[in-house]
CSV table of C-alpha atoms and ligand atoms in Angstrom, one decimal:
chain,number,residue,atom,x,y,z
A,1,MET,CA,-111.0,-42.5,14.7
A,2,MET,CA,-113.1,-39.6,13.6
A,3,LYS,CA,-111.6,-37.4,16.3
A,4,THR,CA,-108.2,-37.5,14.6
A,5,SER,CA,-109.3,-37.7,11.0
A,6,THR,CA,-108.0,-34.9,8.9
A,7,LYS,CA,-109.7,-36.0,5.6
A,8,SER,CA,-113.2,-35.4,4.4
A,9,HIS,CA,-115.2,-38.5,4.2
A,10,SER,CA,-118.7,-39.5,3.1
A,11,PRO,CA,-120.7,-40.8,6.0
A,12,THR,CA,-123.6,-43.2,5.5
A,13,SER,CA,-125.9,-42.6,8.4
A,14,THR,CA,-127.3,-39.9,10.6
A,15,GLN,CA,-124.9,-41.0,13.4
A,16,SER,CA,-121.9,-40.6,11.2
A,17,LEU,CA,-123.1,-37.1,10.1
A,18,ARG,CA,-123.1,-36.2,13.8
A,19,ASP,CA,-119.7,-37.8,14.3
A,20,LEU,CA,-118.3,-35.1,11.9
A,21,PHE,CA,-118.8,-32.6,14.8
A,22,ASP,CA,-117.6,-32.2,18.3
A,23,LEU,CA,-121.0,-31.9,20.1
A,24,ASP,CA,-120.5,-33.5,23.5
A,25,GLN,CA,-120.7,-30.3,25.6
A,26,GLN,CA,-123.1,-30.3,28.5
A,27,VAL,CA,-124.8,-27.0,29.4
A,28,PRO,CA,-126.2,-25.9,32.7
A,29,LEU,CA,-130.0,-26.1,33.2
A,30,LEU,CA,-132.2,-24.2,35.7
A,31,ASP,CA,-132.7,-27.2,37.9
A,32,GLY,CA,-129.0,-27.3,38.6
A,33,SER,CA,-128.2,-30.2,36.4
A,34,LEU,CA,-126.1,-30.4,33.2
A,35,GLY,CA,-127.7,-31.6,30.0
A,36,PRO,CA,-126.8,-32.0,26.3
A,37,TYR,CA,-127.1,-29.0,24.1
A,38,VAL,CA,-129.6,-29.1,21.3
A,39,ASN,CA,-128.6,-26.5,18.8
A,40,PHE,CA,-131.6,-25.5,16.7
A,41,ASP,CA,-130.2,-22.2,15.7
A,42,ASN,CA,-128.2,-23.2,12.6
A,43,ALA,CA,-129.8,-20.6,10.4
A,44,ALA,CA,-127.9,-18.1,12.5
A,45,SER,CA,-124.6,-19.9,12.7
A,46,THR,CA,-123.3,-23.5,12.6
A,47,PRO,CA,-120.6,-25.3,14.7
A,48,PRO,CA,-117.3,-26.1,13.0
A,49,LEU,CA,-116.8,-29.5,11.3
A,50,ARG,CA,-114.1,-31.5,12.9
A,51,VAL,CA,-112.3,-31.7,9.5
A,52,VAL,CA,-112.3,-27.9,9.4
A,53,GLN,CA,-110.6,-27.7,12.8
A,54,SER,CA,-108.1,-30.4,11.9
A,55,THR,CA,-107.3,-28.8,8.5
A,56,LEU,CA,-106.6,-25.5,10.3
A,57,ASN,CA,-104.5,-27.3,12.9
A,58,ARG,CA,-102.4,-28.7,10.0
A,59,PHE,CA,-102.4,-25.3,8.2
A,60,MET,CA,-101.5,-23.0,11.1
A,61,PRO,CA,-97.8,-23.9,11.3
A,62,TRP,CA,-97.6,-23.0,7.7
A,63,TYR,CA,-99.5,-19.8,8.1
A,64,ALA,CA,-97.6,-16.8,6.7
A,65,SER,CA,-98.3,-13.5,4.8
A,66,ILE,CA,-99.8,-14.1,1.4
A,67,HIS,CA,-99.4,-12.7,-2.1
A,68,ARG,CA,-96.4,-10.5,-1.4
A,69,GLY,CA,-94.1,-12.8,0.6
A,70,ALA,CA,-91.1,-14.4,-1.1
A,71,GLY,CA,-90.5,-17.2,1.4
A,72,PHE,CA,-91.6,-20.8,1.1
A,73,LYS,CA,-94.3,-20.4,3.8
A,74,SER,CA,-95.7,-17.3,2.1
A,75,GLN,CA,-95.9,-19.2,-1.2
A,76,LEU,CA,-97.5,-22.2,0.4
A,77,ALA,CA,-100.1,-20.0,2.2
A,78,THR,CA,-100.8,-18.1,-1.0
A,79,ASP,CA,-101.3,-21.4,-2.8
A,80,ALA,CA,-103.7,-22.5,-0.1
A,81,TYR,CA,-105.7,-19.3,-0.3
A,82,GLU,CA,-106.0,-19.4,-4.1
A,83,THR,CA,-106.9,-23.1,-3.9
A,84,ALA,CA,-109.7,-22.1,-1.5
A,85,ARG,CA,-110.9,-19.6,-4.1
A,86,ALA,CA,-110.9,-22.2,-6.8
A,87,ILE,CA,-112.8,-24.7,-4.6
A,88,THR,CA,-115.4,-22.0,-3.7
A,89,LEU,CA,-115.9,-21.1,-7.4
A,90,GLN,CA,-116.4,-24.7,-8.4
A,91,PHE,CA,-118.8,-25.3,-5.4
A,92,VAL,CA,-121.3,-22.9,-6.9
A,93,GLY,CA,-120.9,-24.2,-10.5
A,94,THR,CA,-118.9,-21.4,-12.1
A,95,ASP,CA,-116.2,-21.0,-14.7
A,96,PRO,CA,-113.1,-19.1,-13.4
A,97,ARG,CA,-112.7,-17.6,-16.8
A,98,THR,CA,-116.0,-15.7,-16.5
A,99,HIS,CA,-116.5,-15.5,-12.7
A,100,VAL,CA,-114.4,-14.4,-9.7
A,101,CYS,CA,-114.6,-15.3,-6.1
A,102,ILE,CA,-114.0,-12.3,-3.8
A,103,PHE,CA,-113.5,-13.2,-0.2
A,104,GLY,CA,-114.8,-11.0,2.6
A,105,LYS,CA,-116.3,-11.2,6.1
A,106,ASN,CA,-119.7,-12.6,5.4
A,107,SER,CA,-122.8,-12.4,3.1
A,108,THR,CA,-123.6,-8.9,4.4
A,109,GLU,CA,-120.2,-7.6,3.3
A,110,ALA,CA,-120.5,-9.5,0.0
A,111,ILE,CA,-123.8,-7.9,-0.8
A,112,ASN,CA,-122.7,-4.4,0.3
A,113,LYS,CA,-119.7,-4.8,-2.0
A,114,LEU,CA,-121.9,-5.7,-5.0
A,115,ALA,CA,-124.2,-2.8,-4.2
A,116,ARG,CA,-121.3,-0.4,-4.4
A,117,ARG,CA,-119.5,-2.1,-7.3
A,118,PHE,CA,-122.5,-2.8,-9.5
A,119,GLN,CA,-122.5,-0.5,-12.5
A,120,PHE,CA,-126.1,0.5,-12.9
A,121,PRO,CA,-126.6,1.1,-16.7
A,122,LYS,CA,-127.9,4.6,-17.5
A,123,GLY,CA,-131.6,4.8,-16.6
A,124,ARG,CA,-131.6,1.5,-14.8
A,125,ASP,CA,-131.8,2.7,-11.3
A,126,VAL,CA,-134.2,0.1,-9.8
A,127,VAL,CA,-133.2,-2.8,-7.6
A,128,LEU,CA,-136.0,-5.3,-7.4
A,129,VAL,CA,-135.9,-7.2,-4.0
A,130,SER,CA,-138.5,-9.3,-2.3
A,131,LYS,CA,-140.4,-8.6,0.9
A,132,MET,CA,-138.9,-11.7,2.4
A,133,GLU,CA,-135.3,-10.5,2.2
A,134,HIS,CA,-132.9,-10.4,5.1
A,135,HIS,CA,-132.0,-6.7,5.7
A,136,SER,CA,-128.6,-7.5,4.3
A,137,ASN,CA,-130.1,-8.0,0.9
A,138,ASP,CA,-132.2,-4.8,1.0
A,139,LEU,CA,-130.6,-2.0,3.0
A,140,PRO,CA,-127.3,-2.0,1.0
A,141,TYR,CA,-129.1,-0.9,-2.1
A,142,ARG,CA,-131.2,1.8,-0.6
A,143,PRO,CA,-128.7,4.7,-0.7
A,144,LEU,CA,-127.7,3.8,-4.2
A,145,ALA,CA,-130.8,2.9,-6.1
A,146,LYS,CA,-134.6,2.9,-6.0
A,147,VAL,CA,-135.5,-0.3,-4.1
A,148,VAL,CA,-138.8,-1.9,-5.1
A,149,HIS,CA,-140.2,-4.7,-3.0
A,150,VAL,CA,-142.0,-7.7,-4.5
A,151,ASP,CA,-144.8,-8.9,-2.4
A,152,VAL,CA,-145.1,-12.3,-0.6
A,153,GLN,CA,-148.2,-14.4,-0.4
A,154,ARG,CA,-150.1,-15.2,2.8
A,155,ASN,CA,-148.2,-18.5,3.1
A,156,GLY,CA,-144.9,-16.6,2.9
A,157,GLU,CA,-144.0,-17.6,-0.7
A,158,LEU,CA,-142.7,-15.0,-3.1
A,159,ASP,CA,-145.6,-13.6,-5.1
A,160,GLU,CA,-144.4,-14.3,-8.6
A,161,PHE,CA,-147.3,-12.5,-10.2
A,162,ASP,CA,-146.2,-9.4,-8.4
A,163,PHE,CA,-142.6,-10.1,-9.5
A,164,ASP,CA,-143.7,-10.2,-13.1
A,165,TYR,CA,-145.9,-7.2,-12.7
A,166,LYS,CA,-143.1,-5.1,-11.1
A,167,LEU,CA,-140.6,-6.1,-13.8
A,168,ARG,CA,-143.1,-5.0,-16.4
A,169,TYR,CA,-144.1,-1.8,-14.5
A,170,TYR,CA,-140.4,-0.8,-14.2
A,171,SER,CA,-139.6,-2.0,-17.7
A,172,GLY,CA,-136.2,-0.7,-18.8
A,173,ARG,CA,-135.4,0.6,-15.3
A,174,VAL,CA,-134.5,-2.6,-13.4
A,175,GLY,CA,-130.7,-2.9,-13.2
A,176,LEU,CA,-130.5,-5.7,-10.6
A,177,VAL,CA,-132.9,-8.3,-9.1
A,178,ALA,CA,-131.8,-9.4,-5.6
A,179,VAL,CA,-133.5,-12.4,-4.0
A,180,SER,CA,-132.7,-14.9,-1.3
A,181,GLY,CA,-132.0,-18.4,-2.3
A,182,ALA,CA,-133.9,-19.6,0.8
A,183,SER,CA,-135.6,-17.6,3.5
A,184,ASN,CA,-134.0,-17.4,6.9
A,185,VAL,CA,-137.5,-17.0,8.4
A,186,THR,CA,-139.6,-19.7,6.6
A,187,GLY,CA,-137.0,-21.8,4.9
A,188,LEU,CA,-138.9,-21.4,1.6
A,189,ILE,CA,-136.7,-21.8,-1.5
A,190,ASN,CA,-137.1,-19.3,-4.3
A,191,PRO,CA,-137.2,-20.4,-7.9
A,192,ILE,CA,-133.9,-18.6,-8.6
A,193,HIS,CA,-133.3,-19.9,-12.1
A,194,ARG,CA,-136.8,-19.0,-13.3
A,195,LEU,CA,-136.5,-15.5,-11.7
A,196,ALA,CA,-133.0,-15.2,-13.3
A,197,GLU,CA,-134.5,-15.9,-16.8
A,198,LYS,CA,-137.1,-13.3,-16.3
A,199,ALA,CA,-134.6,-10.8,-14.9
A,200,HIS,CA,-132.3,-11.3,-17.9
A,201,ALA,CA,-135.1,-11.1,-20.4
A,202,ALA,CA,-135.9,-7.7,-18.8
A,203,GLY,CA,-132.3,-6.6,-19.3
A,204,ALA,CA,-131.3,-6.9,-15.6
A,205,GLN,CA,-128.8,-9.0,-13.7
A,206,ILE,CA,-129.5,-11.1,-10.6
A,207,LEU,CA,-127.9,-11.6,-7.2
A,208,VAL,CA,-128.9,-14.6,-5.1
A,209,ASP,CA,-128.3,-14.2,-1.4
A,210,ALA,CA,-127.3,-17.8,-0.7
A,211,ALA,CA,-126.6,-17.4,3.0
A,212,GLN,CA,-129.3,-19.9,3.8
A,213,LEU,CA,-129.2,-21.9,0.5
A,214,ALA,CA,-125.5,-22.8,0.3
A,215,PRO,CA,-125.3,-25.0,3.4
A,216,HIS,CA,-128.3,-27.1,2.3
A,217,ARG,CA,-128.5,-27.3,-1.5
A,218,LYS,CA,-126.2,-27.6,-4.5
A,219,ILE,CA,-125.9,-24.3,-6.3
A,220,GLU,CA,-125.3,-24.1,-10.1
A,221,MET,CA,-124.7,-20.5,-11.2
A,222,GLY,CA,-124.3,-21.8,-14.8
A,223,PRO,CA,-122.6,-20.3,-17.8
A,224,LEU,CA,-123.3,-16.7,-18.8
A,225,GLU,CA,-124.8,-17.7,-22.1
A,226,ASP,CA,-127.5,-19.7,-20.3
A,227,PRO,CA,-130.5,-17.3,-19.8
A,228,SER,CA,-131.2,-18.8,-16.4
A,229,HIS,CA,-127.6,-18.3,-15.1
A,230,ILE,CA,-127.1,-16.5,-11.8
A,231,ASP,CA,-124.8,-13.4,-12.0
A,232,TYR,CA,-123.9,-13.1,-8.3
A,233,VAL,CA,-124.0,-15.3,-5.3
A,234,ALA,CA,-123.3,-14.3,-1.7
A,235,LEU,CA,-122.6,-16.8,1.1
A,236,SER,CA,-121.3,-17.0,4.7
A,237,ALA,CA,-118.8,-19.7,5.9
A,238,HIS,CA,-120.1,-19.5,9.4
A,239,LYS,CA,-123.4,-20.9,8.3
A,240,MET,CA,-121.5,-23.7,6.4
A,241,TYR,CA,-119.7,-25.2,9.4
A,242,ALA,CA,-116.6,-23.1,9.0
A,243,PRO,CA,-117.0,-20.2,11.5
A,244,TYR,CA,-113.7,-18.4,11.0
A,245,GLY,CA,-114.8,-15.1,9.7
A,246,THR,CA,-115.1,-15.6,5.9
A,247,GLY,CA,-117.8,-15.0,3.3
A,248,ALA,CA,-117.7,-14.9,-0.4
A,249,LEU,CA,-119.1,-12.9,-3.3
A,250,ILE,CA,-119.0,-14.9,-6.5
A,251,GLY,CA,-119.8,-12.9,-9.5
A,252,ARG,CA,-119.2,-12.0,-13.1
A,253,ARG,CA,-115.6,-11.1,-13.7
A,254,ASP,CA,-116.6,-8.2,-16.1
A,255,THR,CA,-118.3,-6.3,-13.3
A,256,PHE,CA,-115.1,-6.2,-11.3
A,257,GLU,CA,-112.8,-5.5,-14.1
A,258,THR,CA,-113.7,-1.8,-14.3
A,259,GLY,CA,-114.6,0.8,-11.8
A,260,GLU,CA,-113.0,1.6,-8.5
A,261,PRO,CA,-112.9,-0.7,-5.5
A,262,ASP,CA,-115.2,0.2,-2.6
A,263,LEU,CA,-112.4,-0.1,-0.1
A,264,ARG,CA,-109.0,1.5,-0.9
A,265,GLY,CA,-105.7,0.3,0.3
A,266,GLY,CA,-102.8,-2.1,-0.3
A,267,GLY,CA,-103.0,-5.4,-2.1
A,268,GLU,CA,-105.2,-4.2,-4.9
A,269,VAL,CA,-103.0,-2.0,-7.0
A,270,GLU,CA,-100.4,-2.4,-9.7
A,271,LEU,CA,-98.8,1.1,-9.5
A,272,VAL,CA,-99.4,4.1,-7.4
A,273,THR,CA,-97.8,7.5,-7.9
A,274,GLU,CA,-98.6,10.7,-5.9
A,275,ASP,CA,-101.5,11.4,-8.1
A,276,THR,CA,-102.4,8.2,-10.0
A,277,VAL,CA,-103.5,4.7,-9.2
A,278,LEU,CA,-103.4,1.6,-11.5
A,279,TRP,CA,-105.8,-0.9,-10.0
A,280,SER,CA,-105.2,-4.7,-10.1
A,281,SER,CA,-107.3,-7.1,-12.0
A,282,PRO,CA,-110.1,-9.0,-10.3
A,283,PRO,CA,-110.3,-10.5,-7.7
A,284,ASP,CA,-107.4,-8.7,-6.2
A,285,ARG,CA,-108.9,-5.3,-7.1
A,286,ASP,CA,-111.7,-6.0,-4.6
A,287,GLU,CA,-109.7,-7.4,-1.7
A,288,ALA,CA,-108.1,-4.5,0.0
A,289,GLY,CA,-105.7,-5.2,2.8
A,290,SER,CA,-104.5,-8.5,4.2
A,291,PRO,CA,-107.1,-11.2,3.6
A,292,ASN,CA,-108.5,-13.8,6.1
A,293,VAL,CA,-106.4,-16.7,4.8
A,294,VAL,CA,-107.4,-19.0,7.7
A,295,GLY,CA,-111.1,-18.3,7.1
A,296,ALA,CA,-110.8,-19.1,3.4
A,297,VAL,CA,-109.0,-22.4,4.1
A,298,ALA,CA,-111.7,-23.2,6.6
A,299,LEU,CA,-114.5,-22.5,4.1
A,300,ALA,CA,-112.8,-24.7,1.5
A,301,ALA,CA,-112.3,-27.6,4.0
A,302,ALA,CA,-116.1,-27.4,4.8
A,303,ILE,CA,-117.0,-27.3,1.1
A,304,ARG,CA,-114.8,-30.4,0.5
A,305,GLN,CA,-116.7,-32.2,3.4
A,306,LEU,CA,-120.1,-31.1,2.2
A,307,GLU,CA,-119.2,-32.4,-1.3
A,308,ALA,CA,-117.9,-35.7,0.1
A,309,ILE,CA,-121.2,-36.2,1.8
A,310,GLY,CA,-123.2,-35.0,-1.2
A,311,MET,CA,-125.5,-32.0,-1.1
A,312,ASP,CA,-128.4,-34.3,-2.0
A,313,LYS,CA,-127.8,-36.4,1.0
A,314,VAL,CA,-127.6,-33.3,3.2
A,315,ALA,CA,-130.9,-32.1,1.7
A,316,GLU,CA,-132.5,-35.5,2.2
A,317,HIS,CA,-131.6,-35.8,5.8
A,318,GLU,CA,-132.7,-32.2,6.6
A,319,ALA,CA,-136.0,-32.8,4.8
A,320,SER,CA,-136.7,-35.8,6.9
A,321,LEU,CA,-136.0,-33.8,10.1
A,322,THR,CA,-138.2,-30.9,8.8
A,323,ALA,CA,-141.1,-33.2,7.8
A,324,TYR,CA,-140.9,-35.0,11.2
A,325,ALA,CA,-140.7,-31.8,13.2
A,326,LEU,CA,-143.7,-30.3,11.3
A,327,ARG,CA,-145.7,-33.5,11.9
A,328,ARG,CA,-144.9,-33.3,15.7
A,329,LEU,CA,-145.6,-29.6,16.0
A,330,ARG,CA,-148.9,-29.8,14.1
A,331,GLN,CA,-150.1,-32.2,16.8
A,332,ILE,CA,-149.6,-29.6,19.6
A,333,GLU,CA,-152.7,-27.6,19.7
A,334,ASP,CA,-151.2,-24.3,20.8
A,335,VAL,CA,-148.4,-24.2,18.2
A,336,GLU,CA,-149.0,-21.7,15.5
A,337,LEU,CA,-146.8,-22.4,12.4
A,338,TYR,CA,-146.0,-19.8,9.8
A,339,GLY,CA,-145.0,-20.2,6.2
A,340,ASP,CA,-145.6,-23.6,4.6
A,341,SER,CA,-146.3,-26.1,7.3
A,342,ASP,CA,-147.1,-29.1,5.1
A,343,PRO,CA,-144.7,-31.9,6.0
A,344,SER,CA,-145.1,-33.5,2.5
A,345,ARG,CA,-143.5,-30.4,1.0
A,346,ALA,CA,-140.4,-30.4,3.3
A,347,ARG,CA,-138.1,-31.1,0.3
A,348,LEU,CA,-139.1,-27.8,-1.2
A,349,ARG,CA,-137.6,-25.8,1.7
A,350,VAL,CA,-134.6,-25.8,4.0
A,351,GLY,CA,-135.0,-26.8,7.6
A,352,VAL,CA,-136.2,-23.5,9.2
A,353,ILE,CA,-139.4,-23.7,11.2
A,354,PRO,CA,-141.0,-20.4,12.5
A,355,PHE,CA,-143.7,-20.7,15.1
A,356,ASN,CA,-145.4,-19.2,18.2
A,357,LEU,CA,-147.2,-20.7,21.1
A,358,LYS,CA,-150.6,-19.3,21.6
A,359,ASP,CA,-150.7,-16.5,24.2
A,360,LEU,CA,-147.1,-16.8,25.1
A,361,SER,CA,-144.4,-14.3,24.2
A,362,HIS,CA,-141.8,-15.5,21.7
A,363,PHE,CA,-139.2,-14.0,24.1
A,364,LEU,CA,-140.5,-16.3,26.9
A,365,VAL,CA,-140.8,-19.5,24.8
A,366,ALA,CA,-137.2,-19.1,23.6
A,367,ALA,CA,-136.0,-18.4,27.2
A,368,ILE,CA,-137.7,-21.5,28.7
A,369,LEU,CA,-136.4,-23.8,25.9
A,370,GLY,CA,-132.9,-22.6,26.6
A,371,HIS,CA,-132.9,-22.5,30.4
A,372,GLU,CA,-134.9,-25.6,31.1
A,373,PHE,CA,-134.4,-27.9,28.2
A,374,GLY,CA,-131.0,-26.9,26.8
A,375,ILE,CA,-132.5,-26.2,23.4
A,376,GLY,CA,-131.0,-23.2,21.6
A,377,VAL,CA,-133.4,-21.4,19.3
A,378,ARG,CA,-133.8,-17.8,18.2
A,379,ASN,CA,-136.7,-15.5,18.5
A,380,GLY,CA,-137.6,-12.1,17.2
A,381,CYS,CA,-137.7,-10.8,13.7
A,382,PHE,CA,-134.5,-12.4,12.3
A,383,CYS,CA,-133.4,-9.2,10.5
A,384,ALA,CA,-136.4,-9.5,8.2
A,385,HIS,CA,-138.8,-7.1,9.6
A,386,PRO,CA,-141.0,-6.5,6.5
A,387,TYR,CA,-141.5,-10.3,6.1
A,388,ILE,CA,-142.3,-10.9,9.8
A,389,LEU,CA,-144.8,-8.0,9.8
A,390,SER,CA,-146.4,-9.5,6.8
A,391,LEU,CA,-146.5,-13.1,8.1
A,392,LEU,CA,-148.0,-11.8,11.4
A,393,GLY,CA,-150.4,-9.6,9.6
A,394,ILE,CA,-149.4,-6.5,11.6
A,395,SER,CA,-151.1,-3.4,10.5
A,396,GLN,CA,-149.4,0.0,9.8
A,397,GLU,CA,-151.1,1.4,13.0
A,398,GLU,CA,-149.7,-1.4,15.1
A,399,THR,CA,-146.2,-1.0,13.6
A,400,GLU,CA,-146.3,2.7,14.5
A,401,ARG,CA,-147.2,1.7,18.1
A,402,VAL,CA,-144.1,-0.6,18.2
A,403,ARG,CA,-142.0,2.2,16.8
A,404,ALA,CA,-143.2,4.5,19.5
A,405,LYS,CA,-142.3,2.0,22.2
A,406,LEU,CA,-138.9,1.4,20.7
A,407,ALA,CA,-138.3,5.1,20.9
A,408,SER,CA,-138.6,4.8,24.6
A,409,HIS,CA,-136.3,1.7,24.6
A,410,ASP,CA,-139.1,-0.7,25.5
A,411,ARG,CA,-139.0,-4.0,23.5
A,412,ARG,CA,-141.3,-6.0,25.6
A,413,ASP,CA,-144.1,-6.1,23.1
A,414,ASN,CA,-142.0,-6.4,20.0
A,415,PRO,CA,-143.7,-8.7,17.5
A,416,GLY,CA,-141.8,-11.8,16.5
A,417,LEU,CA,-141.6,-15.5,16.2
A,418,VAL,CA,-139.6,-18.4,17.5
A,419,ARG,CA,-137.4,-20.1,15.0
A,420,ALA,CA,-136.0,-23.7,15.1
A,421,SER,CA,-133.4,-24.3,12.3
A,422,PHE,CA,-131.6,-27.5,11.6
A,423,GLY,CA,-128.2,-28.4,10.5
A,424,MET,CA,-127.0,-31.7,9.0
A,425,TYR,CA,-125.9,-33.1,12.3
A,426,ASN,CA,-129.3,-32.7,14.1
A,427,THR,CA,-131.3,-35.9,14.8
A,428,LEU,CA,-134.9,-37.1,15.0
A,429,GLU,CA,-134.3,-37.7,18.8
A,430,GLU,CA,-133.5,-34.0,19.2
A,431,VAL,CA,-136.7,-33.1,17.4
A,432,ASP,CA,-138.6,-35.4,19.8
A,433,GLN,CA,-136.9,-33.6,22.8
A,434,PHE,CA,-137.9,-30.3,21.3
A,435,ALA,CA,-141.6,-31.3,20.7
A,436,GLU,CA,-141.8,-32.7,24.2
A,437,ALA,CA,-140.4,-29.5,25.6
A,438,LEU,CA,-143.0,-27.5,23.8
A,439,GLU,CA,-145.8,-29.7,25.1
A,440,LYS,CA,-144.6,-29.1,28.6
A,441,ILE,CA,-144.4,-25.4,28.1
A,442,VAL,CA,-147.9,-25.4,26.8
A,443,ARG,CA,-149.1,-27.3,29.9
A,444,GLY,CA,-147.3,-24.8,32.1
A,445,GLU,CA,-144.8,-27.4,33.3
A,446,TYR,CA,-141.7,-25.3,33.7
A,447,LEU,CA,-139.8,-24.4,36.8
A,448,GLY,CA,-138.7,-20.8,36.5
A,449,ARG,CA,-140.4,-17.5,37.4
A,450,TYR,CA,-139.3,-15.5,34.4
A,451,VAL,CA,-138.8,-11.7,34.5
A,452,GLN,CA,-138.7,-9.7,31.3
A,453,ASP,CA,-136.1,-7.0,30.8
A,454,ALA,CA,-137.8,-4.0,29.1
A,455,ALA,CA,-134.7,-2.8,27.2
A,456,SER,CA,-134.0,-6.2,25.5
A,457,GLY,CA,-137.3,-7.9,25.8
A,458,ASP,CA,-135.5,-11.0,27.0
A,459,PHE,CA,-136.9,-13.1,29.9
A,460,VAL,CA,-134.5,-14.5,32.6
A,461,PRO,CA,-135.5,-16.8,35.4
A,462,GLU,CA,-135.2,-15.3,38.8
A,463,GLY,CA,-132.0,-16.3,40.5
A,464,TRP,CA,-130.3,-17.4,37.4
A,465,GLU,CA,-126.5,-16.9,37.1
A,466,ALA,CA,-124.8,-18.1,34.0
A,467,ARG,CA,-121.2,-18.6,35.3
A,468,PHE,CA,-119.6,-18.9,31.9
A,469,GLU,CA,-116.2,-19.0,33.5
A,470,ASN,CA,-117.0,-22.6,34.6
A,471,PHE,CA,-117.1,-23.6,30.9
A,472,PHE,CA,-114.7,-21.3,29.1
A,473,THR,CA,-112.2,-18.7,29.8
A,474,ILE,CA,-109.7,-16.9,27.6
B,501,LIG,C1,-130.8,-14.9,4.1
B,501,LIG,C2,-129.7,-14.2,4.8
B,501,LIG,N1,-129.0,-13.3,4.2
B,501,LIG,C3,-128.0,-12.7,4.7
B,501,LIG,C4,-127.6,-12.9,6.0
B,501,LIG,C5,-126.4,-12.2,6.6
B,501,LIG,O1,-125.4,-13.1,6.9
B,501,LIG,P1,-124.1,-12.7,7.6
B,501,LIG,O2,-124.6,-12.3,9.0
B,501,LIG,O3,-123.3,-13.9,7.6
B,501,LIG,O4,-123.5,-11.5,6.9
B,501,LIG,C6,-128.3,-13.9,6.8
B,501,LIG,C7,-128.0,-14.1,8.2
B,501,LIG,O5,-128.7,-14.7,8.9
B,501,LIG,C8,-129.4,-14.5,6.1
B,501,LIG,O6,-130.1,-15.5,6.8
């Protein structure tokens, strides 16, 4: 029945959470067999919910140009797009009278837009970010402001003393605080409302990069008169089971009512003469060109499903996976865990587990997991280099050595970690499979003779040919 269902429903068990997805694909393994795929790379991207696909199947015959079309289909598609906007606003607990939802490609685009559209008050040229940020919540500010990094503690948590200190040190100069809701490296969740209260007391506004938080926790931006409200949130639909190219910037309407849009073109103007432009009101002013209607509908369908399940239930299931995985991994002697590895604190984080195996390259561990066990993880620095360097305790001198090798296109010794990250459809059985695979790798029980490519750093087993055409062609 699930396969044909087009409605969101509220499942009651782990199995029914899994039934919300189409996850029956078998992948080729090095021993020549086919095996089920265990996707533990959800922090990067998530598979689509069935209901997202079925909603799009229902929508596609009605797809038409939006906003400017006079025909019925155009009006229907416009209504679907604007409904998706309303659903997204409500998902993060905002009031459409004070906030707008601007659709774009992803969190990166959302944050770049805010960086360019934020009107730094005179003298307030500092953006306070943390050292745990994804580059997407750090690099966009660098050409526009003085970016100051708040330190992290040895266990990976934000150093709130340093946050307070830097707010005081740059008193009167901080225009914007920009922090991740949850880390894509350690899964640690930041106390966003407490930081918001401090930022507001210091006369600044706050952006929460919710790329990792939104798929796992309820977000309440709150009313502007609440001192702990969040001014801006950025999220990515492809991390929320709706991978159709949409992201959103939800933010204070007043910010987007004035100033010029960062991209110029059609769809965002009231009147243009040869030498004047009258810009539209928000959110149109910030959505130049034809928008991704399909992506917005997909995001809204995913939100409806997440809400039907209940974010508390999602969080509870993922915390049980995380606690169980940490318990299993802590029993494997050669596993080195980073961040907070206490299973009893699994509820205080999202399901992202960074680790290394003693004396084995992160490149190699990830390759063996994929090629021999059908387990998809990610390895490297996860677009958060300062955080990884800090977690690994890599000195300035060592960093310079890495830089020199990179200059000669040699990534073999790049520092990094392996990351397993859970989605709501993952199961305890998959965690068992993963832990057993790691135990085998530690014992040297793997088949391949792996060769490392200097330019990418990746390991590939000798004789391996992927033959993707046997699985998918366009
Ligand atoms: C915390 C965080 N912020 C921002 C991003 C960027 O997201 P996107 O690639 O969807 O723009 C990511 C992606 O992994 C992330 O984990």
